[in-house]
């Protein structure tokens, strides 16, 4: 199992970095559209659809990404692109706390059409935010934004193992603890401060946020993004528990599904882009 996990991770890393560092942004945008299609297929399964319906929703998801790309939404903050990112950011900020508070049973009480529409909006906004950050700011800037999720996850794992006694959401994700969440947030703050002081606004999102506002505002924005990183993970765990599944799929051997790998990025990326747009 570990060998399979390592091999899959290496392949994914090579493909991801190859597309990310390729000239232009088209290769990476297409790769992300494929990932979004896979995630939409998984979301449809978790929402109660099956068979050809899941494939249909995957095609709808990738078609939406391609249409946004053809319209040039990734190249500039058009009113429509800004509206999509803003609406989805507000959906994450306002609706998900209510969803998590209601617990696992509430997911099945939401109409299937509403679940799939919300999923498509969330996936489209994540794709748009990722490719727009790449197209407008470059690969290292995009990686700096994504690194928030990775730093938070790694720090939460080790802090949780060392100090995690009180569970964060035992009925949704028993492995998460308050110590892990707080530890992850502290390490992300440190990471953001280092980036803000030792990089330029063209290189990392943290230096850019600090330049557009103030270092204190940047740290508050980073704290919000860290909280939403945990929220994205918890929302996917809630949905999987409601569906009675451990993983969103087995598309990635040893790693589960695509949603399992990008769940924390789904709220972080559009909210990060929204913060940049609002602070502009």
mmCIF file of C-alpha atoms in Angstrom:
data_model
loop_
_atom_site.group_PDB
_atom_site.id
_atom_site.type_symbol
_atom_site.label_atom_id
_atom_site.label_comp_id
_atom_site.label_asym_id
_atom_site.label_seq_id
_atom_site.Cartn_x
_atom_site.Cartn_y
_atom_site.Cartn_z
ATOM 1 C CA UNK A 1 0.000 0.000 0.000
ATOM 2 C CA UNK A 2 2.782 2.425 0.921
ATOM 3 C CA UNK A 3 4.704 1.571 -2.259
ATOM 4 C CA UNK A 4 1.589 2.186 -4.347
ATOM 5 C CA UNK A 5 0.996 5.485 -2.550
ATOM 6 C CA UNK A 6 4.579 6.651 -3.182
ATOM 7 C CA UNK A 7 4.506 5.680 -6.874
ATOM 8 C CA UNK A 8 1.210 7.516 -7.414
ATOM 9 C CA UNK A 9 2.524 10.598 -5.589
ATOM 10 C CA UNK A 10 5.690 10.686 -7.736
ATOM 11 C CA UNK A 11 3.710 10.374 -10.970
ATOM 12 C CA UNK A 12 1.285 13.098 -9.899
ATOM 13 C CA UNK A 13 4.146 15.399 -8.881
ATOM 14 C CA UNK A 14 5.974 14.943 -12.203
ATOM 15 C CA UNK A 15 2.813 15.577 -14.233
ATOM 16 C CA UNK A 16 1.803 18.563 -12.082
ATOM 17 C CA UNK A 17 5.204 20.266 -12.178
ATOM 18 C CA UNK A 18 5.607 19.539 -15.893
ATOM 19 C CA UNK A 19 2.311 21.235 -16.706
ATOM 20 C CA UNK A 20 2.881 24.049 -14.206
ATOM 21 C CA UNK A 21 6.324 24.970 -15.525
ATOM 22 C CA UNK A 22 5.424 24.564 -19.206
ATOM 23 C CA UNK A 23 5.404 27.782 -21.289
ATOM 24 C CA UNK A 24 2.108 29.624 -20.988
ATOM 25 C CA UNK A 25 -0.747 28.346 -18.861
ATOM 26 C CA UNK A 26 -2.728 26.219 -21.327
ATOM 27 C CA UNK A 27 -1.251 22.836 -20.367
ATOM 28 C CA UNK A 28 -1.835 23.407 -16.672
ATOM 29 C CA UNK A 29 -5.335 24.759 -17.291
ATOM 30 C CA UNK A 30 -6.255 21.613 -19.243
ATOM 31 C CA UNK A 31 -4.765 19.389 -16.546
ATOM 32 C CA UNK A 32 -6.804 21.200 -13.892
ATOM 33 C CA UNK A 33 -9.937 20.883 -16.059
ATOM 34 C CA UNK A 34 -9.362 17.113 -16.163
ATOM 35 C CA UNK A 35 -8.961 17.063 -12.376
ATOM 36 C CA UNK A 36 -12.186 19.047 -12.000
ATOM 37 C CA UNK A 37 -14.005 16.574 -14.255
ATOM 38 C CA UNK A 38 -12.835 13.676 -12.067
ATOM 39 C CA UNK A 39 -13.831 15.583 -8.927
ATOM 40 C CA UNK A 40 -17.276 16.307 -10.399
ATOM 41 C CA UNK A 41 -17.745 12.598 -11.141
ATOM 42 C CA UNK A 42 -16.916 11.849 -7.513
ATOM 43 C CA UNK A 43 -19.152 14.650 -6.213
ATOM 44 C CA UNK A 44 -22.051 13.249 -8.248
ATOM 45 C CA UNK A 45 -21.498 9.787 -6.720
ATOM 46 C CA UNK A 46 -21.444 11.254 -3.227
ATOM 47 C CA UNK A 47 -24.601 13.239 -4.024
ATOM 48 C CA UNK A 48 -26.630 10.139 -4.877
ATOM 49 C CA UNK A 49 -26.216 9.935 -8.664
ATOM 50 C CA UNK A 50 -24.991 6.835 -10.465
ATOM 51 C CA UNK A 51 -24.061 5.413 -13.857
ATOM 52 C CA UNK A 52 -24.219 7.703 -16.863
ATOM 53 C CA UNK A 53 -25.464 10.605 -14.754
ATOM 54 C CA UNK A 54 -22.076 10.803 -13.044
ATOM 55 C CA UNK A 55 -20.303 10.924 -16.412
ATOM 56 C CA UNK A 56 -22.732 13.599 -17.604
ATOM 57 C CA UNK A 57 -21.954 15.831 -14.630
ATOM 58 C CA UNK A 58 -18.225 15.308 -15.220
ATOM 59 C CA UNK A 59 -18.675 16.447 -18.823
ATOM 60 C CA UNK A 60 -20.678 19.468 -17.678
ATOM 61 C CA UNK A 61 -17.895 20.361 -15.249
ATOM 62 C CA UNK A 62 -15.101 20.162 -17.831
ATOM 63 C CA UNK A 63 -17.251 22.003 -20.396
ATOM 64 C CA UNK A 64 -17.706 24.854 -17.924
ATOM 65 C CA UNK A 65 -13.932 25.090 -17.414
ATOM 66 C CA UNK A 66 -13.285 25.103 -21.159
ATOM 67 C CA UNK A 67 -15.920 27.776 -21.766
ATOM 68 C CA UNK A 68 -14.419 29.992 -19.073
ATOM 69 C CA UNK A 69 -11.013 29.486 -20.670
ATOM 70 C CA UNK A 70 -12.299 30.344 -24.153
ATOM 71 C CA UNK A 71 -13.956 33.467 -22.722
ATOM 72 C CA UNK A 72 -10.608 34.533 -21.254
ATOM 73 C CA UNK A 73 -11.823 34.638 -17.652
ATOM 74 C CA UNK A 74 -8.430 33.445 -16.452
ATOM 75 C CA UNK A 75 -6.665 36.398 -18.071
ATOM 76 C CA UNK A 76 -8.541 39.230 -16.400
ATOM 77 C CA UNK A 77 -11.037 39.893 -13.612
ATOM 78 C CA UNK A 78 -14.148 40.192 -15.765
ATOM 79 C CA UNK A 79 -17.427 41.033 -13.981
ATOM 80 C CA UNK A 80 -18.708 37.488 -14.577
ATOM 81 C CA UNK A 81 -15.517 35.876 -13.251
ATOM 82 C CA UNK A 82 -15.493 38.159 -10.220
ATOM 83 C CA UNK A 83 -19.155 37.363 -9.562
ATOM 84 C CA UNK A 84 -18.526 33.596 -9.660
ATOM 85 C CA UNK A 85 -15.583 33.805 -7.267
ATOM 86 C CA UNK A 86 -17.443 36.149 -4.915
ATOM 87 C CA UNK A 87 -20.635 34.061 -4.822
ATOM 88 C CA UNK A 88 -18.736 30.832 -4.145
ATOM 89 C CA UNK A 89 -16.587 32.530 -1.490
ATOM 90 C CA UNK A 90 -19.720 33.720 0.295
ATOM 91 C CA UNK A 91 -21.199 30.230 -0.047
ATOM 92 C CA UNK A 92 -18.182 28.776 1.734
ATOM 93 C CA UNK A 93 -18.100 31.478 4.390
ATOM 94 C CA UNK A 94 -21.821 31.536 5.204
ATOM 95 C CA UNK A 95 -23.300 28.146 4.317
ATOM 96 C CA UNK A 96 -20.633 25.665 5.356
ATOM 97 C CA UNK A 97 -20.627 26.584 9.076
ATOM 98 C CA UNK A 98 -24.358 25.826 9.103
ATOM 99 C CA UNK A 99 -23.755 22.565 7.254
ATOM 100 C CA UNK A 100 -21.059 21.426 9.689
ATOM 101 C CA UNK A 101 -23.145 22.425 12.689
ATOM 102 C CA UNK A 102 -26.117 20.405 11.400
ATOM 103 C CA UNK A 103 -23.910 17.323 11.055
ATOM 104 C CA UNK A 104 -23.747 14.295 8.791
ATOM 105 C CA UNK A 105 -27.512 13.563 8.420
ATOM 106 C CA UNK A 106 -28.273 16.973 6.887
ATOM 107 C CA UNK A 107 -26.528 16.197 3.600
ATOM 108 C CA UNK A 108 -29.119 13.599 2.598
ATOM 109 C CA UNK A 109 -31.924 16.054 3.345
ATOM 110 C CA UNK A 110 -30.613 18.533 0.762
ATOM 111 C CA UNK A 111 -32.198 17.955 -2.699
ATOM 112 C CA UNK A 112 -29.890 16.170 -5.113
ATOM 113 C CA UNK A 113 -30.123 18.917 -7.733
ATOM 114 C CA UNK A 114 -29.028 21.504 -5.165
ATOM 115 C CA UNK A 115 -26.101 19.336 -4.070
ATOM 116 C CA UNK A 116 -24.824 18.924 -7.622
ATOM 117 C CA UNK A 117 -25.316 22.598 -8.528
ATOM 118 C CA UNK A 118 -23.379 23.650 -5.426
ATOM 119 C CA UNK A 119 -20.664 21.156 -6.321
ATOM 120 C CA UNK A 120 -20.314 22.454 -9.867
ATOM 121 C CA UNK A 121 -20.108 26.071 -8.683
ATOM 122 C CA UNK A 122 -17.480 25.165 -6.095
ATOM 123 C CA UNK A 123 -15.383 23.220 -8.621
ATOM 124 C CA UNK A 124 -15.666 25.883 -11.335
ATOM 125 C CA UNK A 125 -14.632 28.636 -8.933
ATOM 126 C CA UNK A 126 -11.645 26.595 -7.748
ATOM 127 C CA UNK A 127 -10.524 25.978 -11.331
ATOM 128 C CA UNK A 128 -10.927 29.639 -12.229
ATOM 129 C CA UNK A 129 -8.997 30.823 -9.165
ATOM 130 C CA UNK A 130 -6.117 28.416 -9.771
ATOM 131 C CA UNK A 131 -5.660 29.190 -13.462
ATOM 132 C CA UNK A 132 -6.178 32.933 -12.980
ATOM 133 C CA UNK A 133 -3.498 33.092 -10.272
ATOM 134 C CA UNK A 134 -1.160 31.206 -12.597
ATOM 135 C CA UNK A 135 -1.935 33.245 -15.708
ATOM 136 C CA UNK A 136 -1.708 36.612 -13.971
ATOM 137 C CA UNK A 137 1.029 36.009 -11.392
ATOM 138 C CA UNK A 138 3.072 32.966 -12.410
ATOM 139 C CA UNK A 139 3.737 29.458 -11.049
ATOM 140 C CA UNK A 140 5.612 30.389 -7.867
ATOM 141 C CA UNK A 141 2.882 32.779 -6.807
ATOM 142 C CA UNK A 142 0.288 30.044 -7.315
ATOM 143 C CA UNK A 143 2.405 27.514 -5.419
ATOM 144 C CA UNK A 144 2.746 29.963 -2.518
ATOM 145 C CA UNK A 145 -1.045 30.090 -2.220
ATOM 146 C CA UNK A 146 -1.360 26.309 -2.420
ATOM 147 C CA UNK A 147 1.436 25.910 0.129
ATOM 148 C CA UNK A 148 -0.861 27.332 2.800
ATOM 149 C CA UNK A 149 -2.911 24.131 2.641
ATOM 150 C CA UNK A 150 0.156 21.889 2.670
ATOM 151 C CA UNK A 151 1.813 23.696 5.597
ATOM 152 C CA UNK A 152 -1.432 23.657 7.585
ATOM 153 C CA UNK A 153 -2.000 19.960 6.893
ATOM 154 C CA UNK A 154 1.539 18.844 7.774
ATOM 155 C CA UNK A 155 1.732 20.984 10.913
ATOM 156 C CA UNK A 156 -1.732 19.856 12.034
ATOM 157 C CA UNK A 157 -0.706 16.215 11.654
ATOM 158 C CA UNK A 158 2.371 16.496 13.862
ATOM 159 C CA UNK A 159 0.801 18.873 16.406
ATOM 160 C CA UNK A 160 -2.246 16.643 16.598
ATOM 161 C CA UNK A 161 -0.134 13.551 17.222
ATOM 162 C CA UNK A 162 1.859 15.318 19.901
ATOM 163 C CA UNK A 163 -0.861 17.261 21.720
ATOM 164 C CA UNK A 164 -4.215 16.277 20.234
ATOM 165 C CA UNK A 165 -6.556 15.156 22.983
ATOM 166 C CA UNK A 166 -9.675 17.210 22.363
ATOM 167 C CA UNK A 167 -11.335 16.302 19.059
ATOM 168 C CA UNK A 168 -12.325 19.070 16.653
ATOM 169 C CA UNK A 169 -15.353 17.371 15.051
ATOM 170 C CA UNK A 170 -15.524 13.756 16.298
ATOM 171 C CA UNK A 171 -18.748 12.878 14.472
ATOM 172 C CA UNK A 172 -17.379 14.122 11.135
ATOM 173 C CA UNK A 173 -13.615 13.568 11.218
ATOM 174 C CA UNK A 174 -12.414 11.767 14.368
ATOM 175 C CA UNK A 175 -8.753 12.212 13.445
ATOM 176 C CA UNK A 176 -8.790 16.004 13.692
ATOM 177 C CA UNK A 177 -8.035 17.743 16.972
ATOM 178 C CA UNK A 178 -8.097 21.307 18.249
ATOM 179 C CA UNK A 179 -4.359 21.089 18.917
ATOM 180 C CA UNK A 180 -3.755 20.131 15.304
ATOM 181 C CA UNK A 181 -5.924 22.957 13.984
ATOM 182 C CA UNK A 182 -4.269 25.570 16.216
ATOM 183 C CA UNK A 183 -0.790 24.239 15.486
ATOM 184 C CA UNK A 184 -1.466 24.295 11.766
ATOM 185 C CA UNK A 185 -2.698 27.895 11.971
ATOM 186 C CA UNK A 186 0.384 29.017 13.912
ATOM 187 C CA UNK A 187 2.813 27.444 11.459
ATOM 188 C CA UNK A 188 0.953 28.972 8.519
ATOM 189 C CA UNK A 189 1.188 32.398 10.168
ATOM 190 C CA UNK A 190 4.939 31.931 10.548
ATOM 191 C CA UNK A 191 5.235 30.785 6.937
ATOM 192 C CA UNK A 192 3.235 33.792 5.715
ATOM 193 C CA UNK A 193 5.348 36.226 7.736
ATOM 194 C CA UNK A 194 8.578 34.798 6.338
ATOM 195 C CA UNK A 195 7.217 35.059 2.802
ATOM 196 C CA UNK A 196 5.947 38.604 3.390
ATOM 197 C CA UNK A 197 9.342 39.823 4.632
ATOM 198 C CA UNK A 198 11.688 37.868 2.356
ATOM 199 C CA UNK A 199 9.834 37.798 -0.972
ATOM 200 C CA UNK A 200 8.324 40.395 -3.276
ATOM 201 C CA UNK A 201 4.624 40.920 -4.137
ATOM 202 C CA UNK A 202 5.355 39.405 -7.550
ATOM 203 C CA UNK A 203 6.659 36.193 -5.987
ATOM 204 C CA UNK A 204 4.173 35.204 -3.255
ATOM 205 C CA UNK A 205 0.589 35.943 -2.370
ATOM 206 C CA UNK A 206 1.565 36.844 1.208
ATOM 207 C CA UNK A 207 3.910 39.656 0.190
ATOM 208 C CA UNK A 208 1.244 40.782 -2.270
ATOM 209 C CA UNK A 209 -1.508 40.871 0.373
ATOM 210 C CA UNK A 210 0.782 42.765 2.750
ATOM 211 C CA UNK A 211 1.623 45.289 0.028
ATOM 212 C CA UNK A 212 -2.022 45.806 -0.910
ATOM 213 C CA UNK A 213 -3.096 46.381 2.691
ATOM 214 C CA UNK A 214 -1.007 45.927 5.854
ATOM 215 C CA UNK A 215 0.893 42.976 7.406
ATOM 216 C CA UNK A 216 -1.780 42.665 10.107
ATOM 217 C CA UNK A 217 -4.523 42.492 7.474
ATOM 218 C CA UNK A 218 -2.445 39.901 5.619
ATOM 219 C CA UNK A 219 -2.182 37.742 8.755
ATOM 220 C CA UNK A 220 -5.931 37.992 9.352
ATOM 221 C CA UNK A 221 -6.545 36.983 5.732
ATOM 222 C CA UNK A 222 -4.151 34.046 6.134
ATOM 223 C CA UNK A 223 -5.950 32.983 9.323
ATOM 224 C CA UNK A 224 -9.251 33.031 7.458
ATOM 225 C CA UNK A 225 -7.777 30.943 4.635
ATOM 226 C CA UNK A 226 -6.354 28.458 7.134
ATOM 227 C CA UNK A 227 -9.750 28.080 8.805
ATOM 228 C CA UNK A 228 -11.358 27.525 5.411
ATOM 229 C CA UNK A 229 -8.704 24.918 4.601
ATOM 230 C CA UNK A 230 -9.876 22.903 7.599
ATOM 231 C CA UNK A 231 -13.491 23.612 6.655
ATOM 232 C CA UNK A 232 -13.035 22.213 3.156
ATOM 233 C CA UNK A 233 -11.596 19.008 4.585
ATOM 234 C CA UNK A 234 -14.440 18.687 7.086
ATOM 235 C CA UNK A 235 -17.137 19.302 4.476
ATOM 236 C CA UNK A 236 -15.801 16.512 2.287
ATOM 237 C CA UNK A 237 -15.566 14.198 5.311
ATOM 238 C CA UNK A 238 -19.194 15.005 6.153
ATOM 239 C CA UNK A 239 -20.302 14.215 2.604
ATOM 240 C CA UNK A 240 -18.366 10.924 2.535
ATOM 241 C CA UNK A 241 -19.766 9.846 5.900
ATOM 242 C CA UNK A 242 -23.253 10.642 4.685
ATOM 243 C CA UNK A 243 -22.648 8.433 1.645
ATOM 244 C CA UNK A 244 -21.067 5.702 3.793
ATOM 245 C CA UNK A 245 -17.715 5.888 1.987
ATOM 246 C CA UNK A 246 -14.168 6.192 3.289
ATOM 247 C CA UNK A 247 -12.750 7.722 0.077
ATOM 248 C CA UNK A 248 -14.405 9.780 -2.648
ATOM 249 C CA UNK A 249 -13.226 7.142 -5.158
ATOM 250 C CA UNK A 250 -10.195 4.984 -6.009
ATOM 251 C CA UNK A 251 -9.062 7.022 -9.008
ATOM 252 C CA UNK A 252 -5.674 7.676 -7.374
ATOM 253 C CA UNK A 253 -4.225 4.325 -6.177
ATOM 254 C CA UNK A 254 -3.136 4.583 -2.578
ATOM 255 C CA UNK A 255 -4.590 8.088 -2.206
ATOM 256 C CA UNK A 256 -8.320 7.621 -2.723
ATOM 257 C CA UNK A 257 -10.022 10.099 -5.006
ATOM 258 C CA UNK A 258 -9.315 13.503 -6.510
ATOM 259 C CA UNK A 259 -11.643 15.201 -4.020
ATOM 260 C CA UNK A 260 -9.644 13.629 -1.201
ATOM 261 C CA UNK A 261 -6.559 15.451 -2.479
ATOM 262 C CA UNK A 262 -8.100 18.847 -3.310
ATOM 263 C CA UNK A 263 -10.831 19.213 -0.672
ATOM 264 C CA UNK A 264 -8.927 21.854 1.317
ATOM 265 C CA UNK A 265 -8.031 23.781 -1.858
ATOM 266 C CA UNK A 266 -11.660 24.121 -2.941
ATOM 267 C CA UNK A 267 -12.496 26.958 -0.512
ATOM 268 C CA UNK A 268 -8.975 28.369 -0.157
ATOM 269 C CA UNK A 269 -8.285 29.186 -3.803
ATOM 270 C CA UNK A 270 -11.456 31.163 -4.668
ATOM 271 C CA UNK A 271 -11.411 32.996 -1.331
ATOM 272 C CA UNK A 272 -7.731 33.881 -1.856
ATOM 273 C CA UNK A 273 -8.539 35.288 -5.286
ATOM 274 C CA UNK A 274 -11.560 37.118 -3.896
ATOM 275 C CA UNK A 275 -9.402 38.731 -1.208
ATOM 276 C CA UNK A 276 -6.961 39.943 -3.860
ATOM 277 C CA UNK A 277 -9.816 41.375 -5.920
ATOM 278 C CA UNK A 278 -11.464 43.061 -2.943
ATOM 279 C CA UNK A 279 -8.168 44.533 -1.703
ATOM 280 C CA UNK A 280 -7.514 45.923 -5.176
#
